[in-house]
Coordinates of N, CA and C in Angstrom, one line a residue:
M30 N 1.6 0.2 18.2 CA 1.0 1.3 17.5 C 0.7 2.5 18.4
C31 N 0.6 3.7 17.9 CA 0.5 4.8 18.7 C -0.6 5.8 18.2
L32 N -1.6 5.9 19.0 CA -2.7 6.7 18.6 C -2.4 8.2 18.7
E33 N -1.4 8.6 19.5 CA -1.0 10.0 19.6 C -0.3 10.5 18.4
C34 N 0.2 9.6 17.5 CA 0.8 10.1 16.2 C -0.3 10.4 15.1
L35 N -1.5 10.0 15.4 CA -2.6 10.1 14.4 C -3.5 11.3 14.7
K36 N -4.1 11.8 13.6 CA -5.2 12.8 13.8 C -6.5 12.1 14.1
E37 N -6.7 10.9 13.5 CA -7.9 10.1 13.7 C -7.6 8.6 13.6
R38 N -8.2 7.8 14.5 CA -7.9 6.4 14.4 C -8.8 5.7 13.4
M39 N -8.1 5.0 12.5 CA -8.7 4.2 11.4 C -9.9 4.9 10.7
P40 N -9.5 5.9 10.0 CA -10.6 6.6 9.2 C -11.2 5.7 8.1
D41 N -12.5 6.0 7.8 CA -13.2 5.2 6.8 C -12.6 5.7 5.4
R42 N -12.1 4.8 4.6 CA -11.5 5.2 3.3 C -12.3 4.7 2.2
G43 N -13.5 4.1 2.5 CA -14.4 3.7 1.4 C -13.8 2.5 0.6
S44 N -13.6 2.7 -0.7 CA -13.1 1.6 -1.5 C -11.6 1.7 -1.7
T45 N -10.9 2.7 -1.0 CA -9.5 2.8 -1.2 C -8.8 1.7 -0.3
C46 N -7.9 1.0 -1.0 CA -7.1 -0.1 -0.3 C -5.7 0.0 -0.8
L47 N -4.8 0.3 0.1 CA -3.4 0.5 -0.2 C -2.6 -0.7 0.2
D48 N -1.7 -1.3 -0.7 CA -0.8 -2.3 -0.4 C 0.6 -1.8 -0.1
S49 N 0.7 -0.5 -0.2 CA 2.0 0.2 0.2 C 1.6 1.7 0.4
G50 N 2.6 2.4 1.0 CA 2.3 3.8 1.1 C 1.7 4.2 2.5
S51 N 1.4 5.5 2.7 CA 0.8 6.0 3.9 C -0.2 7.0 3.6
Y52 N -1.2 7.1 4.5 CA -2.2 8.2 4.3 C -1.7 9.4 5.2
L53 N -0.9 10.2 4.6 CA -0.2 11.3 5.3 C -1.1 12.4 5.8
L54 N -2.3 12.5 5.3 CA -3.3 13.5 5.8 C -3.7 13.1 7.2
N55 N -3.6 11.9 7.6 CA -3.9 11.4 8.9 C -2.8 11.4 9.9
Y56 N -1.6 11.7 9.4 CA -0.4 11.7 10.3 C -0.1 13.0 11.0
A57 N -0.2 13.0 12.3 CA 0.1 14.2 13.0 C 1.5 14.5 13.3
G58 N 2.4 13.5 13.2 CA 3.8 13.5 13.5 C 4.1 12.5 14.6
C59 N 5.3 12.2 14.8 CA 5.8 11.2 15.8 C 5.6 11.8 17.2
A60 N 4.9 11.1 18.0 CA 4.6 11.5 19.4 C 5.9 11.4 20.2
E61 N 6.8 10.6 19.8 CA 8.1 10.4 20.6 C 9.1 11.5 20.3
C62 N 9.3 11.9 19.1 CA 10.4 12.8 18.8 C 9.9 14.1 18.0
S63 N 8.6 14.2 17.8 CA 8.0 15.3 17.1 C 8.4 15.5 15.6
N64 N 9.0 14.4 15.0 CA 9.3 14.5 13.6 C 8.1 14.4 12.8
K65 N 8.1 15.0 11.6 CA 7.0 15.0 10.7 C 7.4 14.5 9.3
Q66 N 8.6 13.8 9.2 CA 9.0 13.2 7.9 C 8.1 12.0 7.6
F67 N 8.0 11.7 6.3 CA 7.2 10.6 5.9 C 7.6 9.3 6.7
P68 N 6.6 8.6 7.2 CA 6.9 7.3 7.9 C 7.5 6.3 7.0
L69 N 8.3 5.4 7.5 CA 8.9 4.3 6.8 C 8.0 3.1 6.8
E70 N 8.2 2.2 5.8 CA 7.5 0.9 5.8 C 8.5 -0.1 6.1
L71 N 8.4 -0.7 7.3 CA 9.4 -1.7 7.7 C 8.7 -3.0 8.1
S72 N 9.5 -4.1 8.2 CA 9.0 -5.4 8.6 C 7.9 -5.9 7.7
R73 N 8.0 -5.7 6.4 CA 7.0 -6.1 5.4 C 7.0 -7.6 5.2
V74 N 5.8 -8.2 5.3 CA 5.6 -9.7 5.2 C 4.5 -9.8 4.1
S75 N 4.8 -10.6 3.1 CA 3.9 -10.9 2.0 C 3.7 -12.4 2.0
E76 N 2.4 -12.9 2.1 CA 2.1 -14.3 2.0 C 1.1 -14.5 0.9
S77 N 1.4 -15.4 0.0 CA 0.5 -15.8 -1.1 C 0.2 -17.2 -1.1
T78 N -1.1 -17.5 -1.2 CA -1.6 -18.9 -1.3 C -2.7 -18.9 -2.4
G79 N -2.4 -19.7 -3.4 CA -3.4 -19.7 -4.6 C -3.4 -18.4 -5.2
G80 N -4.6 -17.8 -5.3 CA -4.7 -16.5 -5.9 C -4.8 -15.4 -4.8
D81 N -4.7 -15.8 -3.5 CA -4.9 -14.8 -2.4 C -3.5 -14.3 -2.0
E82 N -3.6 -13.1 -1.5 CA -2.3 -12.5 -1.0 C -2.6 -11.6 0.2
D83 N -1.8 -11.8 1.3 CA -1.9 -11.0 2.5 C -0.6 -10.3 2.7
I84 N -0.6 -9.0 3.0 CA 0.6 -8.1 3.2 C 0.4 -7.4 4.5
T85 N 1.4 -7.5 5.3 CA 1.5 -6.7 6.6 C 2.8 -5.9 6.7
F86 N 2.8 -4.8 7.2 CA 4.0 -4.0 7.5 C 3.8 -3.0 8.6
E87 N 4.9 -2.4 9.1 CA 4.8 -1.4 10.1 C 5.1 -0.1 9.6
H88 N 4.3 0.9 10.0 CA 4.7 2.3 9.7 C 5.5 2.8 10.9
R89 N 6.7 3.2 10.6 CA 7.7 3.7 11.7 C 8.2 5.0 11.4
C90 N 8.5 5.7 12.5 CA 9.1 7.1 12.4 C 10.5 7.0 11.7
A91 N 10.7 7.9 10.8 CA 12.0 7.8 10.0 C 13.2 8.3 10.9
V92 N 12.9 8.9 12.0 CA 14.0 9.4 12.9 C 14.3 8.5 14.1
C93 N 13.3 8.2 14.8 CA 13.5 7.4 16.1 C 13.0 6.0 16.0
N94 N 12.4 5.5 14.9 CA 12.0 4.2 14.7 C 10.7 3.8 15.5
H95 N 10.0 4.7 16.0 CA 8.8 4.5 16.8 C 7.8 3.9 15.9
V96 N 7.0 2.9 16.4 CA 6.0 2.2 15.7 C 4.7 3.1 15.7
I97 N 4.3 3.6 14.5 CA 3.1 4.5 14.4 C 1.9 3.6 14.2
A98 N 1.9 2.6 13.4 CA 0.8 1.8 13.1 C 1.2 0.5 12.4
I99 N 0.4 -0.5 12.5 CA 0.6 -1.8 11.7 C -0.5 -1.8 10.6
H100 N 0.0 -2.1 9.4 CA -0.8 -2.0 8.2 C -1.1 -3.4 7.7
S101 N -2.3 -3.7 7.4 CA -2.6 -5.0 6.8 C -3.5 -4.8 5.5
F102 N -3.2 -5.6 4.5 CA -3.8 -5.6 3.2 C -4.1 -7.0 2.7
S103 N -5.3 -7.3 2.2 CA -5.5 -8.6 1.6 C -6.2 -8.5 0.3
F104 N -5.9 -9.5 -0.6 CA -6.5 -9.6 -1.9 C -6.9 -11.0 -2.1
Q105 N -8.1 -11.2 -2.6 CA -8.7 -12.5 -2.8 C -9.5 -12.6 -4.1
I106 N -9.5 -13.7 -4.7 CA -10.3 -13.9 -5.9 C -11.5 -14.8 -5.4
D107 N -12.7 -14.3 -5.7 CA -13.9 -15.0 -5.3 C -14.8 -15.1 -6.5
G108 N -14.6 -16.2 -7.2 CA -15.4 -16.4 -8.4 C -15.1 -15.4 -9.5
E109 N -16.0 -14.6 -9.9 CA -15.8 -13.6 -10.9 C -15.4 -12.2 -10.4
Y110 N -15.0 -12.2 -9.1 CA -14.7 -10.9 -8.4 C -13.3 -10.9 -7.7
Q111 N -12.7 -9.8 -7.7 CA -11.5 -9.6 -6.9 C -11.9 -8.8 -5.7
E112 N -11.5 -9.2 -4.5 CA -11.8 -8.5 -3.3 C -10.6 -8.0 -2.6
Y113 N -10.6 -6.7 -2.3 CA -9.5 -6.1 -1.6 C -10.0 -5.6 -0.3
S114 N -9.1 -5.6 0.7 CA -9.4 -5.0 2.0 C -8.1 -4.5 2.6
M115 N -8.3 -3.4 3.5 CA -7.2 -2.8 4.1 C -7.6 -2.4 5.5
G116 N -6.7 -2.6 6.5 CA -6.9 -2.1 7.9 C -5.7 -1.6 8.5
C117 N -5.7 -0.3 9.0 CA -4.5 0.3 9.5 C -5.0 1.5 10.3
D118 N -4.5 1.7 11.5 CA -4.9 2.9 12.3 C -4.5 4.2 11.5
L119 N -3.4 4.2 10.8 CA -2.9 5.4 10.1 C -3.7 5.6 8.8
C120 N -3.7 4.5 8.0 CA -4.3 4.6 6.6 C -5.8 4.4 6.6
G121 N -6.4 3.8 7.6 CA -7.8 3.6 7.7 C -8.2 2.3 7.3
Q122 N -9.6 2.1 7.1 CA -10.1 0.9 6.7 C -10.9 1.1 5.4
G123 N -10.7 0.1 4.5 CA -11.4 0.2 3.2 C -11.6 -1.2 2.6
S124 N -12.5 -1.3 1.7 CA -12.7 -2.6 1.0 C -13.3 -2.3 -0.3
A125 N -13.0 -3.2 -1.3 CA -13.5 -3.0 -2.6 C -13.7 -4.4 -3.3
T126 N -14.7 -4.5 -4.1 CA -15.0 -5.7 -4.9 C -15.1 -5.3 -6.3
V127 N -14.2 -5.9 -7.2 CA -14.1 -5.5 -8.6 C -14.4 -6.8 -9.4
S128 N -15.2 -6.6 -10.4 CA -15.5 -7.7 -11.4 C -14.3 -7.9 -12.3
I129 N -14.0 -9.2 -12.6 CA -12.9 -9.5 -13.5 C -13.4 -9.6 -14.9
L130 N -14.7 -9.5 -15.1 CA -15.3 -9.5 -16.4 C -15.3 -8.0 -17.0
P131 N -15.3 -7.9 -18.3 CA -15.3 -6.6 -19.0 C -16.5 -5.7 -18.5
D132 N -17.7 -6.4 -18.4 CA -18.9 -5.7 -18.0 C -19.3 -6.3 -16.6
D133 N -19.3 -5.5 -15.6 CA -19.7 -5.9 -14.3 C -21.2 -6.3 -14.3
P134 N -21.5 -7.6 -14.0 CA -22.9 -8.1 -14.0 C -23.7 -7.3 -12.9
R135 N -23.1 -6.8 -11.9 CA -23.9 -6.1 -10.9 C -24.4 -4.8 -11.4
E136 N -23.8 -4.2 -12.4 CA -24.1 -2.9 -12.9 C -25.0 -2.9 -14.2
Q137 N -25.4 -4.1 -14.6 CA -26.2 -4.2 -15.8 C -27.6 -3.7 -15.4
Q138 N -28.2 -3.0 -16.3 CA -29.5 -2.4 -16.1 C -30.6 -3.4 -16.6
L139 N -31.7 -3.5 -15.9 CA -32.8 -4.3 -16.3 C -33.8 -3.5 -17.1
F140 N -34.2 -4.0 -18.3 CA -35.1 -3.3 -19.2 C -36.4 -4.0 -19.2

């Protein structure tokens, strides 16, 4: 991975979790060849066990194949919730927990 290709290392993305794509606002361009074309997603590996899924891939320069960052994404089912997380120097870090129920019990108001 190359921090010179980035505007900021691992920005906080809140609840945004990408299993594909790139956060182009954080891409300064390839430090090796100065190219600013969209990075490619290469060496994608997806592993599923039970209801869990882990995805990793490399962001690479479209011209010189320079490794810009390594992206990881995970999805898990934990009881009544789906948990997502992402970590990548280019795309940032984020996590989200979403209820699988129609009405999220965490958001019910007490009267």
